PDB file of C-alpha atoms in Angstrom:
ATOM      1  CA  UNK A   1     -16.228 -21.183  31.899  1.00  0.00           C
ATOM      2  CA  UNK A   2     -14.911 -20.714  28.361  1.00  0.00           C
ATOM      3  CA  UNK A   3     -18.210 -19.189  27.295  1.00  0.00           C
ATOM      4  CA  UNK A   4     -18.104 -16.759  30.214  1.00  0.00           C
ATOM      5  CA  UNK A   5     -14.580 -15.654  29.322  1.00  0.00           C
ATOM      6  CA  UNK A   6     -15.554 -15.197  25.699  1.00  0.00           C
ATOM      7  CA  UNK A   7     -18.578 -13.125  26.681  1.00  0.00           C
ATOM      8  CA  UNK A   8     -16.377 -10.957  28.874  1.00  0.00           C
ATOM      9  CA  UNK A   9     -13.927 -10.350  26.029  1.00  0.00           C
ATOM     10  CA  UNK A  10     -16.767  -9.487  23.650  1.00  0.00           C
ATOM     11  CA  UNK A  11     -18.226  -7.067  26.161  1.00  0.00           C
ATOM     12  CA  UNK A  12     -14.840  -5.413  26.608  1.00  0.00           C
ATOM     13  CA  UNK A  13     -14.387  -5.193  22.858  1.00  0.00           C
ATOM     14  CA  UNK A  14     -17.815  -3.611  22.482  1.00  0.00           C
ATOM     15  CA  UNK A  15     -16.945  -0.976  25.088  1.00  0.00           C
ATOM     16  CA  UNK A  16     -13.637  -0.258  23.347  1.00  0.00           C
ATOM     17  CA  UNK A  17     -15.425   0.265  20.034  1.00  0.00           C
ATOM     18  CA  UNK A  18     -17.985   2.485  21.724  1.00  0.00           C
ATOM     19  CA  UNK A  19     -15.258   4.719  23.188  1.00  0.00           C
ATOM     20  CA  UNK A  20     -13.516   4.739  19.842  1.00  0.00           C
ATOM     21  CA  UNK A  21     -16.683   5.849  18.056  1.00  0.00           C
ATOM     22  CA  UNK A  22     -17.125   8.642  20.610  1.00  0.00           C
ATOM     23  CA  UNK A  23     -13.655   9.972  19.834  1.00  0.00           C
ATOM     24  CA  UNK A  24     -14.377   9.801  16.103  1.00  0.00           C
ATOM     25  CA  UNK A  25     -17.597  11.764  16.527  1.00  0.00           C
ATOM     26  CA  UNK A  26     -15.719  14.336  18.612  1.00  0.00           C
ATOM     27  CA  UNK A  27     -13.157  14.731  15.845  1.00  0.00           C
ATOM     28  CA  UNK A  28     -10.313  13.426  18.020  1.00  0.00           C
ATOM     29  CA  UNK A  29      -8.953  11.306  15.192  1.00  0.00           C
ATOM     30  CA  UNK A  30      -5.308  11.067  16.237  1.00  0.00           C
ATOM     31  CA  UNK A  31      -6.047   9.819  19.736  1.00  0.00           C
ATOM     32  CA  UNK A  32      -8.695   7.430  18.409  1.00  0.00           C
ATOM     33  CA  UNK A  33      -6.212   6.014  15.928  1.00  0.00           C
ATOM     34  CA  UNK A  34      -3.407   5.559  18.440  1.00  0.00           C
ATOM     35  CA  UNK A  35      -5.665   4.067  21.108  1.00  0.00           C
ATOM     36  CA  UNK A  36      -7.188   1.566  18.705  1.00  0.00           C
ATOM     37  CA  UNK A  37      -3.789   0.473  17.422  1.00  0.00           C
ATOM     38  CA  UNK A  38      -2.492   0.016  20.968  1.00  0.00           C
ATOM     39  CA  UNK A  39      -5.406  -2.181  21.969  1.00  0.00           C
ATOM     40  CA  UNK A  40      -5.289  -4.115  18.696  1.00  0.00           C
ATOM     41  CA  UNK A  41      -1.578  -4.772  19.268  1.00  0.00           C
ATOM     42  CA  UNK A  42      -2.416  -6.406  22.602  1.00  0.00           C
ATOM     43  CA  UNK A  43      -4.888  -8.727  20.912  1.00  0.00           C
ATOM     44  CA  UNK A  44      -2.320  -9.605  18.256  1.00  0.00           C
ATOM     45  CA  UNK A  45       0.421 -10.302  20.803  1.00  0.00           C
ATOM     46  CA  UNK A  46      -1.924 -12.639  22.688  1.00  0.00           C
ATOM     47  CA  UNK A  47      -2.911 -14.214  19.346  1.00  0.00           C
ATOM     48  CA  UNK A  48      -6.527 -13.177  19.817  1.00  0.00           C
ATOM     49  CA  UNK A  49      -6.709 -12.610  16.099  1.00  0.00           C
ATOM     50  CA  UNK A  50     -10.499 -12.671  15.754  1.00  0.00           C
ATOM     51  CA  UNK A  51     -10.881  -9.832  18.219  1.00  0.00           C
ATOM     52  CA  UNK A  52      -8.030  -7.887  16.620  1.00  0.00           C
ATOM     53  CA  UNK A  53      -9.625  -8.303  13.200  1.00  0.00           C
ATOM     54  CA  UNK A  54     -13.024  -7.128  14.426  1.00  0.00           C
ATOM     55  CA  UNK A  55     -11.543  -4.108  16.180  1.00  0.00           C
ATOM     56  CA  UNK A  56      -9.293  -3.062  13.304  1.00  0.00           C
ATOM     57  CA  UNK A  57     -11.901  -3.568  10.574  1.00  0.00           C
ATOM     58  CA  UNK A  58     -14.563  -1.631  12.478  1.00  0.00           C
ATOM     59  CA  UNK A  59     -12.062   1.114  13.212  1.00  0.00           C
ATOM     60  CA  UNK A  60     -11.018   1.360   9.564  1.00  0.00           C
ATOM     61  CA  UNK A  61     -14.654   1.534   8.499  1.00  0.00           C
ATOM     62  CA  UNK A  62     -15.381   4.333  10.966  1.00  0.00           C
ATOM     63  CA  UNK A  63     -12.402   6.375   9.778  1.00  0.00           C
ATOM     64  CA  UNK A  64     -13.386   5.948   6.133  1.00  0.00           C
ATOM     65  CA  UNK A  65     -16.962   7.024   6.872  1.00  0.00           C
ATOM     66  CA  UNK A  66     -15.534  10.064   8.673  1.00  0.00           C
ATOM     67  CA  UNK A  67     -13.517  10.867   5.509  1.00  0.00           C
ATOM     68  CA  UNK A  68     -10.228  10.162   7.284  1.00  0.00           C
ATOM     69  CA  UNK A  69      -8.630   8.215   4.451  1.00  0.00           C
ATOM     70  CA  UNK A  70      -5.093   8.231   5.848  1.00  0.00           C
ATOM     71  CA  UNK A  71      -6.065   6.608   9.141  1.00  0.00           C
ATOM     72  CA  UNK A  72      -8.587   4.342   7.438  1.00  0.00           C
ATOM     73  CA  UNK A  73      -6.115   2.935   4.925  1.00  0.00           C
ATOM     74  CA  UNK A  74      -3.431   2.580   7.611  1.00  0.00           C
ATOM     75  CA  UNK A  75      -5.793   0.287   9.499  1.00  0.00           C
ATOM     76  CA  UNK A  76      -6.630  -1.635   6.333  1.00  0.00           C
ATOM     77  CA  UNK A  77      -2.941  -2.386   5.877  1.00  0.00           C
ATOM     78  CA  UNK A  78      -2.795  -3.453   9.523  1.00  0.00           C
ATOM     79  CA  UNK A  79      -5.859  -5.647   9.038  1.00  0.00           C
ATOM     80  CA  UNK A  80      -4.157  -7.413   6.138  1.00  0.00           C
ATOM     81  CA  UNK A  81      -1.053  -7.933   8.285  1.00  0.00           C
ATOM     82  CA  UNK A  82      -3.224  -9.668  10.863  1.00  0.00           C
ATOM     83  CA  UNK A  83      -4.942 -11.675   8.111  1.00  0.00           C
ATOM     84  CA  UNK A  84      -1.486 -12.871   7.115  1.00  0.00           C
ATOM     85  CA  UNK A  85      -0.371 -13.644  10.684  1.00  0.00           C
ATOM     86  CA  UNK A  86      -3.574 -15.553  11.389  1.00  0.00           C
ATOM     87  CA  UNK A  87      -3.440 -17.211   7.964  1.00  0.00           C
ATOM     88  CA  UNK A  88      -7.025 -16.160   7.297  1.00  0.00           C
ATOM     89  CA  UNK A  89      -8.316 -17.984   4.228  1.00  0.00           C
ATOM     90  CA  UNK A  90     -10.330 -16.409   1.451  1.00  0.00           C
ATOM     91  CA  UNK A  91     -13.995 -16.981   2.245  1.00  0.00           C
ATOM     92  CA  UNK A  92     -17.348 -15.261   2.317  1.00  0.00           C
ATOM     93  CA  UNK A  93     -16.714 -13.500   5.632  1.00  0.00           C
ATOM     94  CA  UNK A  94     -13.076 -12.511   5.099  1.00  0.00           C
ATOM     95  CA  UNK A  95     -13.740 -11.171   1.589  1.00  0.00           C
ATOM     96  CA  UNK A  96     -17.004  -9.440   2.546  1.00  0.00           C
ATOM     97  CA  UNK A  97     -15.101  -7.546   5.233  1.00  0.00           C
ATOM     98  CA  UNK A  98     -12.697  -6.185   2.603  1.00  0.00           C
ATOM     99  CA  UNK A  99     -15.470  -5.485   0.113  1.00  0.00           C
ATOM    100  CA  UNK A 100     -17.228  -3.342   2.690  1.00  0.00           C
ATOM    101  CA  UNK A 101     -14.048  -1.351   3.237  1.00  0.00           C
ATOM    102  CA  UNK A 102     -13.463  -0.927  -0.498  1.00  0.00           C
ATOM    103  CA  UNK A 103     -17.001   0.414  -0.870  1.00  0.00           C
ATOM    104  CA  UNK A 104     -16.219   3.176   1.666  1.00  0.00           C
ATOM    105  CA  UNK A 105     -12.877   4.129   0.102  1.00  0.00           C
ATOM    106  CA  UNK A 106     -12.821   7.486  -1.630  1.00  0.00           C
ATOM    107  CA  UNK A 107     -11.952   6.855  -5.321  1.00  0.00           C
ATOM    108  CA  UNK A 108      -9.457   9.733  -5.090  1.00  0.00           C
ATOM    109  CA  UNK A 109      -7.714   8.270  -2.026  1.00  0.00           C
ATOM    110  CA  UNK A 110      -3.911   8.465  -2.643  1.00  0.00           C
ATOM    111  CA  UNK A 111      -3.401   5.010  -1.104  1.00  0.00           C
ATOM    112  CA  UNK A 112      -6.149   3.390  -3.175  1.00  0.00           C
ATOM    113  CA  UNK A 113      -3.958   1.390  -5.548  1.00  0.00           C
ATOM    114  CA  UNK A 114      -1.580   0.275  -2.777  1.00  0.00           C
ATOM    115  CA  UNK A 115      -4.502  -0.898  -0.637  1.00  0.00           C
ATOM    116  CA  UNK A 116      -5.970  -2.809  -3.556  1.00  0.00           C
ATOM    117  CA  UNK A 117      -2.640  -4.447  -4.365  1.00  0.00           C
ATOM    118  CA  UNK A 118      -2.250  -5.548  -0.735  1.00  0.00           C
ATOM    119  CA  UNK A 119      -5.764  -6.994  -0.682  1.00  0.00           C
ATOM    120  CA  UNK A 120      -5.187  -8.893  -3.894  1.00  0.00           C
ATOM    121  CA  UNK A 121      -1.825 -10.228  -2.684  1.00  0.00           C
ATOM    122  CA  UNK A 122      -3.583 -11.663   0.360  1.00  0.00           C
ATOM    123  CA  UNK A 123      -6.275 -13.259  -1.806  1.00  0.00           C
ATOM    124  CA  UNK A 124      -3.631 -14.846  -4.044  1.00  0.00           C
ATOM    125  CA  UNK A 125      -1.760 -16.246  -1.055  1.00  0.00           C
ATOM    126  CA  UNK A 126      -4.774 -17.640   0.784  1.00  0.00           C
ATOM    127  CA  UNK A 127      -7.134 -18.798  -1.970  1.00  0.00           C
ATOM    128  CA  UNK A 128      -7.312 -21.498  -4.606  1.00  0.00           C
ATOM    129  CA  UNK A 129      -7.248 -18.884  -7.359  1.00  0.00           C
ATOM    130  CA  UNK A 130      -3.975 -18.274  -9.170  1.00  0.00           C
ATOM    131  CA  UNK A 131      -4.714 -14.579  -9.722  1.00  0.00           C
ATOM    132  CA  UNK A 132      -6.734 -13.908  -6.581  1.00  0.00           C
ATOM    133  CA  UNK A 133     -10.398 -14.018  -5.614  1.00  0.00           C
ATOM    134  CA  UNK A 134     -12.762 -13.154  -8.533  1.00  0.00           C
ATOM    135  CA  UNK A 135     -15.428 -11.582  -6.314  1.00  0.00           C
ATOM    136  CA  UNK A 136     -12.823  -9.301  -4.767  1.00  0.00           C
ATOM    137  CA  UNK A 137     -11.556  -8.475  -8.260  1.00  0.00           C
ATOM    138  CA  UNK A 138     -15.038  -7.396  -9.309  1.00  0.00           C
ATOM    139  CA  UNK A 139     -15.298  -4.940  -6.414  1.00  0.00           C
ATOM    140  CA  UNK A 140     -11.751  -3.691  -6.947  1.00  0.00           C
ATOM    141  CA  UNK A 141     -12.313  -3.111 -10.666  1.00  0.00           C
ATOM    142  CA  UNK A 142     -15.459  -1.107  -9.982  1.00  0.00           C
ATOM    143  CA  UNK A 143     -13.691   1.127  -7.436  1.00  0.00           C
ATOM    144  CA  UNK A 144     -10.689   1.669  -9.736  1.00  0.00           C
ATOM    145  CA  UNK A 145     -13.019   2.690 -12.549  1.00  0.00           C
ATOM    146  CA  UNK A 146     -14.679   5.203 -10.217  1.00  0.00           C
ATOM    147  CA  UNK A 147     -11.220   6.634  -9.553  1.00  0.00           C
ATOM    148  CA  UNK A 148     -10.422   6.932 -13.251  1.00  0.00           C
ATOM    149  CA  UNK A 149      -7.852   4.106 -13.225  1.00  0.00           C
ATOM    150  CA  UNK A 150      -9.204   2.575 -16.404  1.00  0.00           C
ATOM    151  CA  UNK A 151      -6.296   0.313 -17.357  1.00  0.00           C
ATOM    152  CA  UNK A 152      -5.962  -1.030 -13.829  1.00  0.00           C
ATOM    153  CA  UNK A 153      -9.724  -1.638 -13.723  1.00  0.00           C
ATOM    154  CA  UNK A 154      -9.494  -3.600 -16.969  1.00  0.00           C
ATOM    155  CA  UNK A 155      -7.102  -6.103 -15.424  1.00  0.00           C
ATOM    156  CA  UNK A 156      -9.315  -6.767 -12.416  1.00  0.00           C
ATOM    157  CA  UNK A 157     -12.502  -7.026 -14.488  1.00  0.00           C
ATOM    158  CA  UNK A 158     -10.778  -9.554 -16.726  1.00  0.00           C
ATOM    159  CA  UNK A 159      -9.901 -11.681 -13.685  1.00  0.00           C
ATOM    160  CA  UNK A 160     -13.267 -11.276 -11.992  1.00  0.00           C
ATOM    161  CA  UNK A 161     -16.732 -12.814 -11.965  1.00  0.00           C
ATOM    162  CA  UNK A 162     -19.385 -13.140 -14.666  1.00  0.00           C
ATOM    163  CA  UNK A 163     -20.582  -9.685 -13.648  1.00  0.00           C
ATOM    164  CA  UNK A 164     -17.022  -8.447 -14.172  1.00  0.00           C
ATOM    165  CA  UNK A 165     -17.004  -9.887 -17.689  1.00  0.00           C
ATOM    166  CA  UNK A 166     -20.052  -7.816 -18.601  1.00  0.00           C
ATOM    167  CA  UNK A 167     -18.437  -4.728 -17.063  1.00  0.00           C
ATOM    168  CA  UNK A 168     -15.295  -5.475 -19.077  1.00  0.00           C
ATOM    169  CA  UNK A 169     -17.262  -5.577 -22.332  1.00  0.00           C
ATOM    170  CA  UNK A 170     -19.008  -2.344 -21.311  1.00  0.00           C
ATOM    171  CA  UNK A 171     -15.636  -0.720 -20.651  1.00  0.00           C
ATOM    172  CA  UNK A 172     -14.146  -1.669 -24.019  1.00  0.00           C
ATOM    173  CA  UNK A 173     -17.322  -0.829 -25.871  1.00  0.00           C
ATOM    174  CA  UNK A 174     -17.417   2.643 -24.302  1.00  0.00           C
ATOM    175  CA  UNK A 175     -13.803   3.163 -25.378  1.00  0.00           C
ATOM    176  CA  UNK A 176     -14.620   2.141 -28.925  1.00  0.00           C
ATOM    177  CA  UNK A 177     -17.613   4.473 -29.111  1.00  0.00           C
ATOM    178  CA  UNK A 178     -15.416   7.391 -28.020  1.00  0.00           C
ATOM    179  CA  UNK A 179     -13.082   6.958 -31.010  1.00  0.00           C
ATOM    180  CA  UNK A 180     -13.545   9.714 -33.584  1.00  0.00           C
ATOM    181  CA  UNK A 181     -13.139   7.507 -36.658  1.00  0.00           C
ATOM    182  CA  UNK A 182     -13.871   3.812 -36.301  1.00  0.00           C
ATOM    183  CA  UNK A 183     -12.036   1.672 -38.879  1.00  0.00           C
ATOM    184  CA  UNK A 184     -11.699  -2.095 -39.192  1.00  0.00           C
ATOM    185  CA  UNK A 185      -8.376  -2.116 -37.327  1.00  0.00           C
ATOM    186  CA  UNK A 186      -9.892   0.033 -34.565  1.00  0.00           C
ATOM    187  CA  UNK A 187     -12.641  -2.485 -33.876  1.00  0.00           C
ATOM    188  CA  UNK A 188     -10.103  -5.316 -33.814  1.00  0.00           C
ATOM    189  CA  UNK A 189      -7.928  -3.390 -31.383  1.00  0.00           C
ATOM    190  CA  UNK A 190     -10.694  -3.465 -28.781  1.00  0.00           C
ATOM    191  CA  UNK A 191     -12.155  -6.865 -29.614  1.00  0.00           C
ATOM    192  CA  UNK A 192      -8.714  -8.492 -29.511  1.00  0.00           C
ATOM    193  CA  UNK A 193      -8.285  -7.366 -25.908  1.00  0.00           C
ATOM    194  CA  UNK A 194     -11.260  -9.489 -24.912  1.00  0.00           C
ATOM    195  CA  UNK A 195     -10.182 -12.544 -26.866  1.00  0.00           C
ATOM    196  CA  UNK A 196      -6.493 -12.524 -26.001  1.00  0.00           C
ATOM    197  CA  UNK A 197      -6.894 -11.626 -22.348  1.00  0.00           C
ATOM    198  CA  UNK A 198      -9.428 -14.368 -21.704  1.00  0.00           C
ATOM    199  CA  UNK A 199      -7.372 -16.859 -23.691  1.00  0.00           C
ATOM    200  CA  UNK A 200      -4.266 -15.917 -21.678  1.00  0.00           C
ATOM    201  CA  UNK A 201      -6.018 -16.993 -18.476  1.00  0.00           C
ATOM    202  CA  UNK A 202      -7.685 -19.998 -20.161  1.00  0.00           C
ATOM    203  CA  UNK A 203     -11.219 -18.679 -19.679  1.00  0.00           C
ATOM    204  CA  UNK A 204     -12.744 -19.971 -22.916  1.00  0.00           C
ATOM    205  CA  UNK A 205     -16.290 -19.577 -21.608  1.00  0.00           C
ATOM    206  CA  UNK A 206     -15.945 -15.846 -20.919  1.00  0.00           C
ATOM    207  CA  UNK A 207     -14.129 -15.350 -24.230  1.00  0.00           C
ATOM    208  CA  UNK A 208     -17.116 -16.795 -26.111  1.00  0.00           C
ATOM    209  CA  UNK A 209     -19.743 -14.953 -24.103  1.00  0.00           C
ATOM    210  CA  UNK A 210     -17.954 -11.613 -24.286  1.00  0.00           C
ATOM    211  CA  UNK A 211     -17.603 -12.117 -28.047  1.00  0.00           C
ATOM    212  CA  UNK A 212     -21.372 -12.612 -28.372  1.00  0.00           C
ATOM    213  CA  UNK A 213     -22.146  -9.451 -26.388  1.00  0.00           C
ATOM    214  CA  UNK A 214     -19.561  -7.372 -28.250  1.00  0.00           C
ATOM    215  CA  UNK A 215     -20.743  -8.537 -31.695  1.00  0.00           C
ATOM    216  CA  UNK A 216     -24.384  -7.930 -30.880  1.00  0.00           C
ATOM    217  CA  UNK A 217     -23.582  -4.304 -30.091  1.00  0.00           C
ATOM    218  CA  UNK A 218     -21.158  -3.959 -32.999  1.00  0.00           C
ATOM    219  CA  UNK A 219     -23.662  -5.237 -35.559  1.00  0.00           C
ATOM    220  CA  UNK A 220     -26.487  -3.099 -34.201  1.00  0.00           C
ATOM    221  CA  UNK A 221     -24.446   0.125 -34.161  1.00  0.00           C
ATOM    222  CA  UNK A 222     -22.246  -0.168 -37.267  1.00  0.00           C
ATOM    223  CA  UNK A 223     -24.346  -2.531 -39.414  1.00  0.00           C
ATOM    224  CA  UNK A 224     -21.427  -4.333 -41.085  1.00  0.00           C
ATOM    225  CA  UNK A 225     -21.941  -6.934 -43.809  1.00  0.00           C
ATOM    226  CA  UNK A 226     -21.744 -10.367 -42.262  1.00  0.00           C
ATOM    227  CA  UNK A 227     -22.847 -13.976 -42.529  1.00  0.00           C
ATOM    228  CA  UNK A 228     -23.366 -16.439 -39.697  1.00  0.00           C
ATOM    229  CA  UNK A 229     -21.883 -19.857 -40.371  1.00  0.00           C
ATOM    230  CA  UNK A 230     -22.076 -22.926 -38.140  1.00  0.00           C
ATOM    231  CA  UNK A 231     -19.831 -25.936 -38.642  1.00  0.00           C
ATOM    232  CA  UNK A 232     -19.011 -28.856 -36.348  1.00  0.00           C
ATOM    233  CA  UNK A 233     -20.914 -27.201 -33.525  1.00  0.00           C
ATOM    234  CA  UNK A 234     -18.998 -23.904 -33.754  1.00  0.00           C
ATOM    235  CA  UNK A 235     -20.629 -20.648 -34.820  1.00  0.00           C
ATOM    236  CA  UNK A 236     -18.624 -18.047 -36.720  1.00  0.00           C
ATOM    237  CA  UNK A 237     -19.772 -14.577 -37.734  1.00  0.00           C
ATOM    238  CA  UNK A 238     -17.865 -13.909 -40.956  1.00  0.00           C
ATOM    239  CA  UNK A 239     -17.531 -10.196 -41.665  1.00  0.00           C
ATOM    240  CA  UNK A 240     -16.975  -9.062 -45.212  1.00  0.00           C
ATOM    241  CA  UNK A 241     -14.838  -6.039 -44.275  1.00  0.00           C
ATOM    242  CA  UNK A 242     -13.372  -7.149 -40.947  1.00  0.00           C
ATOM    243  CA  UNK A 243     -11.090 -10.091 -41.645  1.00  0.00           C
ATOM    244  CA  UNK A 244      -9.209  -9.533 -38.387  1.00  0.00           C
ATOM    245  CA  UNK A 245     -12.407 -10.243 -36.478  1.00  0.00           C
ATOM    246  CA  UNK A 246     -12.768 -13.480 -38.449  1.00  0.00           C
ATOM    247  CA  UNK A 247      -9.202 -14.424 -37.564  1.00  0.00           C
ATOM    248  CA  UNK A 248      -9.734 -13.774 -33.853  1.00  0.00           C
ATOM    249  CA  UNK A 249     -12.886 -15.906 -33.809  1.00  0.00           C
ATOM    250  CA  UNK A 250     -11.087 -18.780 -35.517  1.00  0.00           C
ATOM    251  CA  UNK A 251      -8.211 -18.407 -33.080  1.00  0.00           C
ATOM    252  CA  UNK A 252     -10.624 -18.750 -30.159  1.00  0.00           C
ATOM    253  CA  UNK A 253     -12.089 -21.944 -31.593  1.00  0.00           C
ATOM    254  CA  UNK A 254      -8.619 -23.313 -32.404  1.00  0.00           C
ATOM    255  CA  UNK A 255      -7.480 -22.787 -28.812  1.00  0.00           C
ATOM    256  CA  UNK A 256     -10.641 -24.508 -27.648  1.00  0.00           C
ATOM    257  CA  UNK A 257      -9.834 -27.576 -29.758  1.00  0.00           C
ATOM    258  CA  UNK A 258      -6.154 -27.525 -28.686  1.00  0.00           C
ATOM    259  CA  UNK A 259      -5.295 -28.966 -32.095  1.00  0.00           C
ATOM    260  CA  UNK A 260      -1.748 -27.967 -32.986  1.00  0.00           C
ATOM    261  CA  UNK A 261      -2.256 -28.472 -36.732  1.00  0.00           C
ATOM    262  CA  UNK A 262      -5.292 -26.172 -36.747  1.00  0.00           C
ATOM    263  CA  UNK A 263      -3.224 -23.534 -34.986  1.00  0.00           C
ATOM    264  CA  UNK A 264      -0.322 -23.740 -37.438  1.00  0.00           C
ATOM    265  CA  UNK A 265      -2.670 -23.721 -40.448  1.00  0.00           C
ATOM    266  CA  UNK A 266      -4.483 -20.683 -39.086  1.00  0.00           C
ATOM    267  CA  UNK A 267      -1.210 -18.790 -38.707  1.00  0.00           C
ATOM    268  CA  UNK A 268      -0.145 -19.720 -42.245  1.00  0.00           C
ATOM    269  CA  UNK A 269      -3.495 -18.711 -43.715  1.00  0.00           C
ATOM    270  CA  UNK A 270      -3.518 -15.323 -41.949  1.00  0.00           C
ATOM    271  CA  UNK A 271       0.126 -14.349 -42.287  1.00  0.00           C
ATOM    272  CA  UNK A 272      -0.501 -10.621 -41.815  1.00  0.00           C
ATOM    273  CA  UNK A 273      -2.300 -11.122 -38.520  1.00  0.00           C
ATOM    274  CA  UNK A 274       0.260 -13.693 -37.455  1.00  0.00           C
ATOM    275  CA  UNK A 275       2.809 -10.898 -37.585  1.00  0.00           C
ATOM    276  CA  UNK A 276       0.558  -8.277 -35.989  1.00  0.00           C
ATOM    277  CA  UNK A 277      -0.159 -10.589 -33.051  1.00  0.00           C
ATOM    278  CA  UNK A 278       3.204 -12.353 -33.107  1.00  0.00           C
ATOM    279  CA  UNK A 279       3.994 -12.196 -29.375  1.00  0.00           C
ATOM    280  CA  UNK A 280       0.423 -13.057 -28.362  1.00  0.00           C
ATOM    281  CA  UNK A 281       0.383 -16.084 -30.662  1.00  0.00           C
ATOM    282  CA  UNK A 282       3.747 -17.260 -29.337  1.00  0.00           C
ATOM    283  CA  UNK A 283       2.337 -17.219 -25.842  1.00  0.00           C
ATOM    284  CA  UNK A 284      -0.848 -19.047 -26.869  1.00  0.00           C
ATOM    285  CA  UNK A 285       1.175 -21.559 -28.850  1.00  0.00           C
ATOM    286  CA  UNK A 286       3.032 -22.423 -25.689  1.00  0.00           C
ATOM    287  CA  UNK A 287      -0.027 -22.488 -23.410  1.00  0.00           C
ATOM    288  CA  UNK A 288      -2.398 -24.453 -25.636  1.00  0.00           C
ATOM    289  CA  UNK A 289      -0.220 -26.392 -28.081  1.00  0.00           C
ATOM    290  CA  UNK A 290       3.108 -26.944 -26.292  1.00  0.00           C
ATOM    291  CA  UNK A 291       5.008 -24.892 -28.869  1.00  0.00           C
ATOM    292  CA  UNK A 292       7.886 -23.459 -26.855  1.00  0.00           C
ATOM    293  CA  UNK A 293       8.379 -19.711 -27.266  1.00  0.00           C
ATOM    294  CA  UNK A 294      11.604 -18.092 -25.974  1.00  0.00           C
ATOM    295  CA  UNK A 295      11.336 -15.587 -23.116  1.00  0.00           C
ATOM    296  CA  UNK A 296       7.630 -14.930 -23.572  1.00  0.00           C
ATOM    297  CA  UNK A 297       6.196 -13.435 -20.396  1.00  0.00           C
ATOM    298  CA  UNK A 298       2.842 -12.013 -21.463  1.00  0.00           C
ATOM    299  CA  UNK A 299       0.358 -11.854 -18.594  1.00  0.00           C
ATOM    300  CA  UNK A 300      -2.451  -9.935 -20.296  1.00  0.00           C
ATOM    301  CA  UNK A 301      -2.896  -7.640 -23.279  1.00  0.00           C
ATOM    302  CA  UNK A 302      -2.718  -3.883 -22.775  1.00  0.00           C
TER     303      UNK A 302
END
């Protein structure tokens, strides 16, 4: 009996979507939008959340494919409301549904950043990840970059997957290569973003790997004088003319050891850089070495 009822509901839903698609093809967007919302509301009121989600997500996708961004994003917001009501957890299916919608979003869509923020807020609320789902972040960062939102893309790449980490290095490297005159401080400005941002979120692994990728490109392109040194299992690339890069590498290793004395000695040895990166070091001192810093609220380096 339950199976029969479920089949009947699915059949009805399929017919509704078919009529909806017909209106979209006919260009009757307003009526299609209002009809779909009305029917979806009925599903929501009866707590038939799965059917509401299927209807709304398919409707949003159809509008986006028809280049009706306003209606499409309106339904995405509605979809996220239903996600919240139904307490839908972050998972392969729930995230894949959003990823598919992001892929269809026009990068110039006025609601793009608001949609992305709403998606990420859901993933923070209903996942085990403090900053939201990494896979979703990777897709979001890519779309933001397409739209020219470079700084916003940087944040999501930093919080994303391994693929995002490579895209993040690519992004910073492209920025560096666009600089007219590359000096030692210029290189450090870009490299420090990788190191500090990954240290801020305690992703030591990505900090090391991004460092390796960045240095490989840096050495190949600019051919600086350097020497590779390995001690106690840690590898350092000491640059003759880029002492700030040496400092940042040592800082990464020091945070990895979580040895307070190493941290304090490093700051004393590199007094100039300790002042340049004063606020960043205060934050890291608190996070890794329990050195309390007053009113430090750094979330990531910009």
